[in-house]
């Protein structure tokens, strides 16, 4: 079997109902992400994307179902399971009064890196996101794009097999967005690596995702490559058309 | 261990870059120690420079007026400011109403003369039987009263203290006048009685003269000493009381930056990232606790240095800490752990920074008030004294004052250490449990 197509993430029959909610946020969804893939999880607000990402990244325990990352259940074996992935949250999850290097060093140590390896990975990640010249500046002084790039870099410090990206390009300029997308494509090409990507930008998903799933009301409505999905649905010129057809034009909360 | 040290280092970096937080943690308790110690130094008169100003109007201008003035001045309890002899009660009332003085004392005109006559009459009455009572003038008027005016803002304790001092002065003056009168009247009365008994041929002046100074001689005295465990101690200074009190108060104020750091991580998104890292929640919380315990120790050290070096320069006594340094360190670490535990609990229970920054300080001020930081517990009503037994600041203060001023030992402060550590363990366990629920619902 091609190692680039071996399953990196397998989520089966995930169910979740929040104590405050009447309806389930997830209704038995299945997701498989293979190595070498960027898997796009698309859906309107409140569709269940963040709940799914939270469960798969072990932030939230499901009511039912299972998750394995590279064969490891992160709920049963948190230390091993969590070292296999990195999360790029929607928020800028950095300490604003620390410099970029101080942030990288702290999170790197928590990932278990140390000594020269840590120094090397910090240098590499700074280079990847183009922040070498600003390494000793506090994050609070950065522009939105620079913060997003640093936010991404922290998640790849420990060179994880799987990366969860929750809308990593929200609110940034075209240059920063282009840089992030190019980096994701470069990471995808690395052996044994995979990503789950959520976004509201359909053109982005078409540009970088190997496969996408459109989720709404806690259920996955359709899965496939962007090209296949557009071709299979008459009248849809692109993923945006298909998205609106499947999820409707009703405004969501 | 590397992850724990990384977390401690990160917390310290964040704290030292938060200037407002540092001001709260270091400047506030330092300022409180300096200001409150200096204020209390005057109240307790350990420097002999009282701030209570008394307007003294001597309209008597005789023995009693002069005695009152001398003794009030000598007491050191008040600062005597002499008013014009012509000043009447209305003028004194106005001066007090203007806030110039806290007390006004008016010695009425003719007081000495009236009291002298009264005393002589009392003594003569004692020597005369009912049959010759006509020989004594019993129609003398009551001597005029001494009038004392108070500023209405003067608190009851000070008011009582000044009144007590005045009563003492009155009693002394009265004793002295009676002694003088006794010395003058008794020899004449004795001669008269002897002549009555022995006949007119009995020579006068046989009865010895009495020196009026005997009335001034004090037979009974109070020696006030502090009861310490190792024997009698010197009087604890305001510095000795305020340094441990406000140092503890400052230490417990770490609940704001500590609880706030958890809220900031939650609201900023870093907590979400931390929760996906291969690090147990106990390490994340322990890192915070240890970083803030270090800060507490640093705070305490700074306050101690202020007590030892700065306060004497400002005219107060130097801080004396007793000899149980190891036990003092243990109490401080226990108090720091208790404060950190409370901060963790507050940080995981509160949902906004505003809640932490409001509830944290208010709860600490309440615990401080109950714990005797502001007013000694023994001065509280019985119910409040019972409630004060549940204040962690009270436990810490009891232990430290015991070690500083009563020659306490590890054994004597063990209950307080146990209470503080139990509080720390309870709040940290509850905080950790809640934190884990935040991680995975």
XYZ file of C-alpha atoms in Angstrom:
694
model
C 0.000 0.000 0.000
C 1.228 3.463 -0.878
C 2.301 5.002 2.427
C 1.001 8.323 1.177
C -2.494 6.815 1.106
C -2.424 5.031 4.451
C -5.096 6.382 6.843
C -3.643 8.983 9.186
C -6.868 9.921 10.900
C -9.877 7.682 11.245
C -12.973 9.083 12.956
C -15.948 6.736 13.139
C -19.581 7.379 14.001
C -18.945 10.542 16.045
C -21.935 11.734 18.048
C -22.038 14.772 20.271
C -24.844 16.626 22.042
C -23.955 19.614 24.216
C -25.636 19.853 27.624
C -27.100 23.210 26.594
C -28.315 22.044 23.188
C -31.480 20.142 22.310
C -30.266 18.738 18.979
C -27.064 16.769 18.460
C -24.185 18.867 17.149
C -22.812 15.770 15.400
C -24.916 12.859 14.122
C -22.611 9.926 13.568
C -20.078 11.395 11.139
C -17.206 9.393 9.613
C -13.985 11.057 8.437
C -10.838 9.468 7.094
C -7.756 11.484 6.233
C -4.929 9.769 4.389
C -1.286 10.714 4.428
C -0.531 13.184 1.657
C -4.014 14.673 1.807
C -5.427 18.027 2.737
C -8.972 17.202 3.741
C -11.329 20.180 3.612
C -14.198 20.245 6.092
C -16.665 22.815 4.793
C -19.934 23.958 6.236
C -21.956 27.023 7.276
C -21.796 28.459 10.786
C -23.130 25.995 13.372
C -22.860 23.031 10.995
C -20.604 21.033 13.350
C -17.125 21.757 11.907
C -15.614 23.093 15.130
C -17.198 20.297 17.200
C -15.736 17.713 14.823
C -12.279 19.321 14.904
C -12.463 19.637 18.710
C -13.251 15.934 19.104
C -10.620 14.797 16.594
C -8.001 16.969 18.310
C -9.076 15.527 21.691
C -10.321 18.849 23.061
C -13.790 17.384 23.444
C -14.870 13.855 24.299
C -17.572 12.436 21.993
C -20.784 10.890 23.323
C -20.162 7.970 20.986
C -17.690 6.999 18.299
C -13.944 6.637 18.058
C -10.913 8.546 16.845
C -7.498 7.168 15.988
C -4.496 9.148 14.760
C -1.917 6.982 13.080
C -3.537 4.073 14.909
C -3.409 5.709 18.353
C -6.526 6.606 20.336
C -5.661 10.076 21.743
C -8.246 9.760 24.508
C -6.750 6.520 25.820
C -3.134 7.438 25.161
C -3.066 11.240 25.343
C 0.708 11.688 25.515
C 1.355 9.594 22.396
C -1.754 10.644 20.546
C -1.300 14.371 21.080
C 2.303 14.373 19.968
C 1.135 13.152 16.542
C -0.801 16.254 15.589
C -0.675 20.031 15.736
C -3.610 22.421 15.952
C -3.866 25.818 14.309
C -6.825 27.339 16.133
C -8.997 30.051 14.693
C -7.822 32.422 17.459
C -4.244 33.661 17.591
C -3.183 31.203 20.269
C 0.050 32.960 21.230
C 1.131 35.014 24.248
C 1.063 38.600 22.982
C 3.619 39.972 25.468
C 6.173 37.273 24.626
C 8.397 37.449 21.563
C 7.922 34.988 18.720
C 10.966 33.012 19.800
C 9.786 32.906 23.410
C 6.418 31.601 22.241
C 8.039 29.015 19.980
C 10.444 27.931 22.712
C 7.663 27.485 25.254
C 5.344 25.498 22.987
C 8.305 23.548 21.571
C 9.315 22.440 25.061
C 5.756 21.381 25.809
C 5.892 19.267 22.627
C 8.953 17.591 24.138
C 11.628 19.308 22.030
C 14.802 20.420 23.712
C 18.349 21.617 23.227
C 19.745 21.901 19.704
C 16.775 20.169 18.147
C 14.501 22.816 19.593
C 16.789 25.617 18.375
C 16.907 24.077 14.913
C 13.140 23.655 14.673
C 12.601 27.237 15.860
C 14.943 28.529 13.129
C 13.262 26.362 10.486
C 9.762 27.385 11.440
C 10.699 31.069 11.564
C 12.078 30.707 8.048
C 8.982 28.847 6.834
C 6.682 31.690 7.875
C 9.126 34.470 7.003
C 9.546 35.852 10.523
C 13.305 35.416 11.054
C 13.896 39.162 11.085
C 11.200 39.685 13.699
C 12.033 36.754 15.923
C 12.720 38.910 18.971
C 9.710 41.146 18.646
C 6.673 40.755 20.816
C 3.674 39.185 19.105
C 1.478 42.108 20.231
C 3.423 44.372 17.839
C 2.670 42.190 14.791
C 0.173 42.752 11.989
C -2.736 40.327 11.614
C -0.966 38.429 8.833
C 2.248 38.023 10.822
C 0.290 36.745 13.809
C -1.500 34.181 11.607
C 1.811 32.992 10.202
C 3.301 32.628 13.677
C 0.124 30.850 14.787
C 0.628 28.302 12.012
C 4.323 27.859 12.765
C 3.713 26.811 16.379
C 1.574 23.886 15.200
C 4.372 22.506 13.018
C 7.234 23.011 15.500
C 7.313 19.321 16.438
C 6.927 18.202 12.819
C 3.545 16.474 13.360
C 2.015 13.886 11.078
C -1.389 15.512 11.143
C -2.323 19.199 11.321
C -5.760 20.551 12.180
C -6.262 23.972 10.614
C -9.339 25.853 11.767
C -9.816 28.765 9.357
C -6.130 29.719 9.354
C -6.489 32.497 6.772
C -9.293 34.543 8.342
C -8.796 38.302 8.186
C -5.360 38.507 6.581
C -3.999 40.156 3.447
C -3.526 38.364 0.126
C 0.241 38.061 0.560
C 0.049 36.379 3.938
C -2.750 34.126 2.741
C -0.721 33.109 -0.310
C 2.291 32.351 1.869
C 0.234 30.165 4.213
C -1.408 28.245 1.374
C 1.938 27.655 -0.335
C 3.363 26.357 2.926
C 0.421 23.993 3.377
C 0.928 22.622 -0.130
C 4.635 22.149 0.652
C 3.791 20.316 3.894
C 1.320 18.085 2.085
C 4.103 16.915 -0.182
C 6.172 15.706 2.769
C 5.945 11.934 3.285
C 3.393 10.650 5.773
C 1.796 14.036 6.453
C -1.851 15.049 6.290
C -4.130 17.945 7.182
C -7.722 18.739 8.026
C -8.671 22.185 6.897
C -11.794 24.207 7.634
C -12.564 27.399 5.767
C -15.387 29.567 4.510
C -13.363 30.453 1.400
C -14.483 27.905 -1.246
C -11.816 28.949 -3.749
C -9.155 28.182 -1.148
C -10.591 24.721 -0.627
C -10.650 24.108 -4.374
C -7.047 25.320 -4.617
C -5.408 23.203 -1.923
C -7.722 20.399 -0.734
C -7.290 16.849 -2.048
C -10.765 15.936 -0.825
C -13.554 17.874 0.831
C -16.583 17.035 2.933
C -19.547 19.375 3.212
C -21.148 19.155 6.629
C -24.451 20.651 7.755
C -26.648 20.127 10.807
C -24.169 17.620 12.210
C -24.180 15.341 9.151
C -21.755 14.979 6.272
C -23.756 15.625 3.114
C -21.131 14.801 0.515
C -17.468 13.770 0.253
C -15.032 13.659 -2.679
C -12.389 15.586 -4.568
C -13.466 19.129 -5.460
C -13.313 18.370 -9.173
C -15.395 15.177 -8.834
C -18.029 16.866 -6.736
C -18.432 19.779 -9.141
C -18.559 17.429 -12.117
C -21.172 15.145 -10.486
C -23.577 17.978 -9.757
C -25.172 19.473 -12.827
C -25.388 23.214 -12.875
C -22.591 23.704 -10.345
C -19.701 25.644 -11.818
C -17.590 25.457 -8.696
C -17.494 24.346 -5.077
C -19.262 27.524 -3.983
C -22.317 26.688 -6.092
C -22.379 23.143 -4.752
C -22.020 24.402 -1.183
C -25.034 26.686 -1.508
C -27.072 23.970 -3.215
C -26.410 21.514 -0.369
C -26.656 23.863 2.582
C -29.230 26.336 1.243
C -29.276 30.120 1.245
C -30.909 30.464 4.659
C -28.854 32.650 6.989
C -27.277 30.792 9.914
C -26.632 31.980 13.471
C 10.440 18.388 34.517
C 11.382 20.312 31.371
C 7.714 21.048 30.657
C 7.166 22.178 34.233
C 10.170 24.513 34.184
C 9.094 25.843 30.780
C 5.680 26.691 32.224
C 7.206 28.361 35.299
C 9.552 30.381 33.068
C 6.694 31.429 30.789
C 4.540 32.534 33.729
C 7.371 34.596 35.210
C 8.089 36.206 31.838
C 4.419 37.103 31.392
C 4.217 38.517 34.901
C 7.351 40.619 34.681
C 6.069 42.154 31.447
C 2.793 43.113 33.083
C 3.785 46.366 34.757
C 0.351 47.054 36.215
C 0.316 43.578 37.740
C 3.766 44.095 39.231
C 2.670 47.387 40.744
C -0.263 45.666 42.416
C 1.909 42.832 43.691
C 4.910 44.773 44.968
C 4.129 48.462 45.335
C 0.740 48.097 46.998
C 1.831 45.958 49.987
C 5.042 47.994 50.317
C 3.075 51.239 50.414
C 0.579 49.757 52.861
C 3.319 48.598 55.229
C 5.065 51.979 55.177
C 1.961 54.141 55.455
C 0.007 52.075 57.976
C 3.086 51.521 60.148
C 3.816 55.242 60.230
C 0.187 56.076 60.943
C -0.040 53.543 63.742
C 3.333 54.580 65.102
C 1.780 57.892 66.090
C -1.402 56.324 67.368
C 0.579 53.926 69.524
C 2.900 56.750 70.611
C 5.965 54.609 70.354
C 7.787 57.666 69.079
C 6.331 59.956 71.731
C 5.011 62.280 69.058
C 1.278 62.157 69.354
C -0.918 63.624 66.665
C -3.876 64.268 69.009
C -4.054 68.050 69.573
C -5.717 69.256 72.743
C -6.771 72.859 73.272
C -6.058 73.678 76.912
C -7.604 76.798 78.439
C -6.500 77.543 82.000
C -8.885 80.108 83.447
C -8.012 78.957 86.954
C -4.341 79.984 86.776
C -3.776 78.341 90.182
C -2.493 74.983 91.389
C -5.055 72.741 89.680
C -4.825 74.438 86.272
C -1.043 74.269 86.342
C -1.060 70.642 87.549
C -3.435 69.566 84.762
C -1.308 71.219 82.122
C 1.936 69.740 83.457
C 0.576 66.230 83.776
C -1.180 66.193 80.406
C 2.000 67.389 78.719
C 4.092 64.857 80.624
C 1.763 61.962 79.703
C 2.783 62.198 76.027
C -0.672 60.931 75.071
C -1.673 64.274 73.596
C -0.158 67.398 72.165
C -1.210 70.233 74.486
C -1.841 73.597 72.806
C -2.520 76.378 75.305
C -5.424 78.658 74.449
C -6.029 82.183 75.643
C -7.110 82.524 79.295
C -10.033 84.567 78.079
C -11.372 81.806 75.865
C -14.812 80.616 76.915
C -16.720 77.433 76.135
C -18.259 78.828 72.950
C -14.876 79.842 71.528
C -13.447 76.407 72.347
C -16.412 74.696 70.685
C -15.813 76.733 67.518
C -12.121 75.855 67.457
C -12.986 72.166 67.663
C -15.738 72.466 65.071
C -13.135 73.882 62.666
C -11.191 70.625 63.046
C -8.179 72.363 64.567
C -8.212 70.251 67.705
C -9.509 66.829 68.663
C -10.194 67.800 72.279
C -10.724 70.999 74.245
C -10.297 71.251 78.029
C -11.405 74.312 79.977
C -10.295 74.632 83.603
C -12.835 77.059 85.145
C -11.880 80.155 87.077
C -11.588 79.670 90.880
C -11.397 75.889 90.657
C -8.340 75.549 92.885
C -9.774 77.819 95.567
C -13.166 76.092 95.568
C -11.629 72.639 95.760
C -9.222 73.700 98.514
C -12.079 75.014 100.632
C -14.085 71.887 99.997
C -11.228 69.590 100.987
C -10.497 71.527 104.182
C -14.159 71.393 105.081
C -14.231 67.614 104.538
C -11.213 67.109 106.797
C -12.521 69.413 109.511
C -15.851 67.560 109.434
C -13.962 64.351 110.118
C -12.516 65.825 113.352
C -15.767 67.250 114.670
C -18.500 65.202 116.309
C -22.135 65.803 115.456
C -22.518 67.922 118.625
C -20.089 70.607 117.493
C -20.925 70.396 113.778
C -21.769 74.096 113.835
C -18.062 74.811 114.032
C -17.718 73.605 110.391
C -19.033 75.608 107.495
C -21.119 73.056 105.574
C -22.721 75.588 103.240
C -19.855 75.651 100.752
C -20.943 75.427 97.070
C -19.898 72.492 94.850
C -16.658 73.305 92.999
C -17.138 74.133 89.292
C -16.659 71.224 86.844
C -13.886 70.752 84.360
C -15.349 70.878 80.835
C -14.075 68.642 78.006
C -15.095 69.199 74.379
C -14.729 66.492 71.700
C -14.388 66.680 67.972
C -17.354 64.490 66.882
C -15.061 62.619 64.471
C -12.856 61.368 67.300
C -13.426 57.637 67.649
C -14.613 56.064 70.883
C -11.294 54.395 71.695
C -9.364 57.677 71.559
C -12.104 59.494 73.399
C -11.992 56.905 76.186
C -8.196 57.059 76.281
C -8.135 60.837 76.747
C -10.938 60.741 79.326
C -9.037 58.074 81.246
C -5.913 60.193 81.175
C -7.909 63.157 82.490
C -9.461 61.090 85.270
C -5.994 59.999 86.294
C -4.781 63.593 86.344
C -7.850 64.656 88.364
C -7.344 61.883 90.871
C -3.678 62.750 91.340
C -4.470 66.453 91.794
C -7.238 65.678 94.235
C -4.956 63.427 96.281
C -2.314 66.120 96.366
C -4.761 68.807 97.491
C -6.136 66.549 100.180
C -2.590 65.850 101.399
C -1.851 69.572 101.573
C -5.094 70.285 103.398
C -4.496 67.355 105.712
C -1.014 68.624 106.555
C -2.406 72.078 107.321
C -5.527 71.123 109.242
C -4.496 68.061 111.277
C -1.899 69.699 113.628
C -4.334 72.514 114.594
C -7.198 70.077 115.093
C -4.978 67.763 117.164
C -3.926 70.651 119.410
C -7.546 71.674 119.831
C -8.638 68.130 120.790
C -5.717 67.701 123.199
C -6.473 71.009 124.871
C -10.096 69.988 125.175
C -9.073 66.754 126.843
C -6.101 67.933 128.916
C -7.205 71.456 129.756
C -6.205 74.911 128.490
C -2.837 74.658 130.245
C -1.758 72.027 127.722
C 0.854 73.658 125.461
C 0.117 74.199 121.794
C 2.340 72.947 118.988
C 3.237 69.632 120.511
C 1.686 67.710 117.648
C 4.349 67.240 114.906
C 4.014 69.087 111.584
C 3.184 66.874 108.536
C 5.084 67.328 105.242
C 2.451 67.725 102.468
C 4.786 65.894 100.036
C 3.584 62.551 101.387
C 0.482 62.880 99.256
C 2.492 62.881 96.045
C 4.309 59.691 96.873
C 2.924 56.746 94.832
C 2.645 53.437 96.640
C 1.168 51.289 93.877
C 2.392 51.049 90.296
C 1.661 48.996 87.201
C 4.445 47.401 85.242
C 3.123 46.534 81.749
C 5.084 43.771 80.025
C 4.330 41.510 77.025
C 3.870 37.848 77.804
C 5.922 35.795 75.335
C 6.435 32.064 75.485
C 10.102 32.345 76.357
C 9.567 34.915 79.113
C 8.779 38.617 79.051
C 9.329 40.488 75.816
C 9.543 44.066 74.719
C 6.462 45.802 73.299
C 5.880 44.769 69.627
C 6.160 47.784 67.369
C 3.706 48.803 64.669
C 6.252 47.508 62.135
C 6.177 44.075 63.715
C 2.421 44.004 63.425
C 2.106 45.537 59.975
C 4.886 43.784 58.068
C 3.413 40.280 58.350
C -0.141 41.607 57.991
C 0.306 43.552 54.774
C 2.833 41.137 53.324
C 0.178 38.413 53.584
C -2.400 40.783 52.124
C -0.114 41.445 49.143
C 0.621 37.757 48.704
C -3.055 36.910 48.484
C -3.475 39.617 45.856
C -1.727 37.289 43.389
C -5.173 35.785 42.859
C -5.814 38.598 40.379
C -2.859 38.024 38.016
C -2.987 34.251 38.558
C -6.709 33.874 37.977
C -6.433 36.467 35.218
C -3.726 34.464 33.451
C -6.092 31.486 33.176
C -8.888 33.721 31.901
C -6.540 35.369 29.375
C -5.403 31.985 28.117
C -8.989 30.855 27.790
C -10.186 34.003 26.043
C -7.099 34.418 23.872
C -7.142 30.837 22.606
C -3.817 29.702 24.042
C -5.623 27.421 26.495
C -7.168 25.584 23.565
C -3.718 25.059 22.087
C -2.298 24.013 25.477
C -5.053 21.457 25.826
C -4.023 19.753 22.607
C -0.401 19.434 23.707
C 1.017 16.250 25.204
C 1.155 17.813 28.680
C -0.967 16.778 31.678
C -3.206 19.521 33.036
C -1.565 19.018 36.433
C 1.779 20.170 34.967
C 0.201 23.287 33.451
C -1.429 24.211 36.764
C 1.576 23.264 38.885
C 3.768 25.462 36.695
C 1.485 28.401 37.395
C 1.345 27.644 41.116
C 5.113 27.369 41.506
C 5.746 30.548 39.508
C 3.361 32.493 41.709
C 4.718 30.932 44.896
C 8.123 32.273 43.840
C 6.563 35.692 43.330
C 4.969 35.508 46.791
C 8.321 34.671 48.368
C 9.891 37.573 46.525
C 7.089 39.864 47.733
C 7.562 38.742 51.310
C 11.306 39.235 51.062
C 10.858 42.778 49.744
C 8.441 43.637 52.558
C 10.813 42.186 55.155
C 13.664 44.304 53.786
C 11.431 47.361 54.025
C 10.671 46.485 57.648
C 14.307 45.908 58.511
C 16.035 48.713 56.606
C 13.583 51.353 55.380
C 11.234 51.708 58.330
C 13.958 52.583 60.870
C 15.078 55.347 58.490
C 11.531 56.716 58.684
C 11.705 56.826 62.463
C 10.008 53.601 63.455
C 11.418 50.624 65.272
C 13.311 48.005 63.261
C 11.466 44.811 62.387
C 12.257 41.986 64.783
C 11.446 38.533 63.505
C 12.192 36.275 66.436
C 14.543 33.371 65.866
C 12.463 30.677 64.105
C 13.526 31.563 60.568
C 12.869 28.082 59.180
C 9.346 28.038 60.581
C 8.717 31.546 59.250
C 9.750 30.309 55.783
C 7.411 27.342 56.144
C 4.487 29.579 57.095
C 5.191 31.909 54.166
C 5.385 29.015 51.682
C 2.141 27.577 53.104
C 0.422 30.957 52.766
C 1.783 31.334 49.209
C 0.413 27.898 48.289
C -2.954 28.810 49.808
C -3.040 32.069 47.835
C -2.036 30.282 44.621
C -4.664 27.607 45.135
C -7.311 30.254 45.581
C -6.089 32.038 42.443
C -6.298 28.821 40.413
C -9.810 28.113 41.660
C -10.916 31.654 40.899
C -9.382 31.476 37.417
C -11.198 28.280 36.443
C -14.541 29.221 37.993
C -14.729 32.808 36.668
C -15.644 33.304 33.051
C -14.326 36.833 32.466
C -11.307 38.854 33.576
C -13.707 41.387 35.085
C -15.093 38.733 37.415
C -11.593 37.866 38.606
C -10.532 41.486 38.995
C -13.686 42.347 40.940
C -14.353 39.274 43.026
C -10.694 38.514 43.756
C -9.748 41.756 45.519
C -13.105 42.074 47.286
C -12.860 38.559 48.688
C -9.263 39.194 49.790
C -10.190 42.446 51.523
C -13.028 40.642 53.343
C -10.732 37.773 54.343
C -8.126 40.317 55.457
C -10.630 42.237 57.553
C -11.886 39.020 59.125
C -8.356 37.750 59.622
C -7.276 40.705 61.710
C -5.118 42.403 59.083
C -6.884 45.742 59.539
C -8.347 45.476 63.035
C -7.052 43.028 65.652
C -9.308 40.011 66.035
C -9.571 40.543 69.820
C -11.203 43.931 69.159
C -13.999 42.344 67.094
C -17.448 41.313 68.382
C -17.689 37.689 69.471
C -19.527 36.545 66.343
C -16.914 38.114 64.055
C -14.150 36.546 66.118
C -15.734 33.148 65.475
C -16.003 33.865 61.738
C -12.421 35.122 61.637
C -11.219 31.633 62.494
C -12.027 30.641 58.914
C -9.879 33.275 57.206
C -6.697 31.961 55.544
C -5.149 35.407 56.032
C -5.982 35.117 59.713
C -4.198 31.742 59.909
C -1.132 33.202 58.261
C -1.164 36.323 60.420
C -1.626 34.356 63.643
C 1.314 32.146 62.788
C 3.617 35.004 61.775
C 2.790 37.259 64.718
C 3.235 34.272 67.003
C 6.715 33.749 65.567
C 7.599 37.448 65.406
C 6.254 38.691 68.739
C 5.466 35.759 71.039
C 8.556 33.630 70.493
C 6.397 30.970 68.836
C 7.883 27.744 67.516
C 7.064 25.202 64.823
C 4.930 23.340 67.345
C 2.865 26.412 68.292
C 2.122 27.386 64.673
C 1.609 23.852 63.361
C -2.219 24.160 63.394
C -2.060 27.322 61.244
C 0.372 25.679 58.816
C -1.931 22.665 58.598
C -4.966 24.900 57.926
C -3.120 26.806 55.186
C -1.869 23.633 53.493
C -5.310 22.021 53.707
C -6.839 25.135 52.142
C -4.177 25.055 49.416
C -4.764 21.357 48.718
C -8.543 21.811 48.673
C -8.587 24.785 46.313
C -5.970 23.264 44.008
C -7.794 19.951 43.789
C -11.095 21.692 43.066
C -9.367 23.929 40.504
C -7.631 20.980 38.848
C -10.893 19.015 38.682
C -12.662 21.969 37.056
C -9.712 22.553 34.720
C -9.892 18.939 33.540
C -13.587 19.336 32.895
C -12.724 22.406 30.827
C -10.281 20.279 28.822
C -12.649 17.460 28.001
C -16.365 17.907 28.638
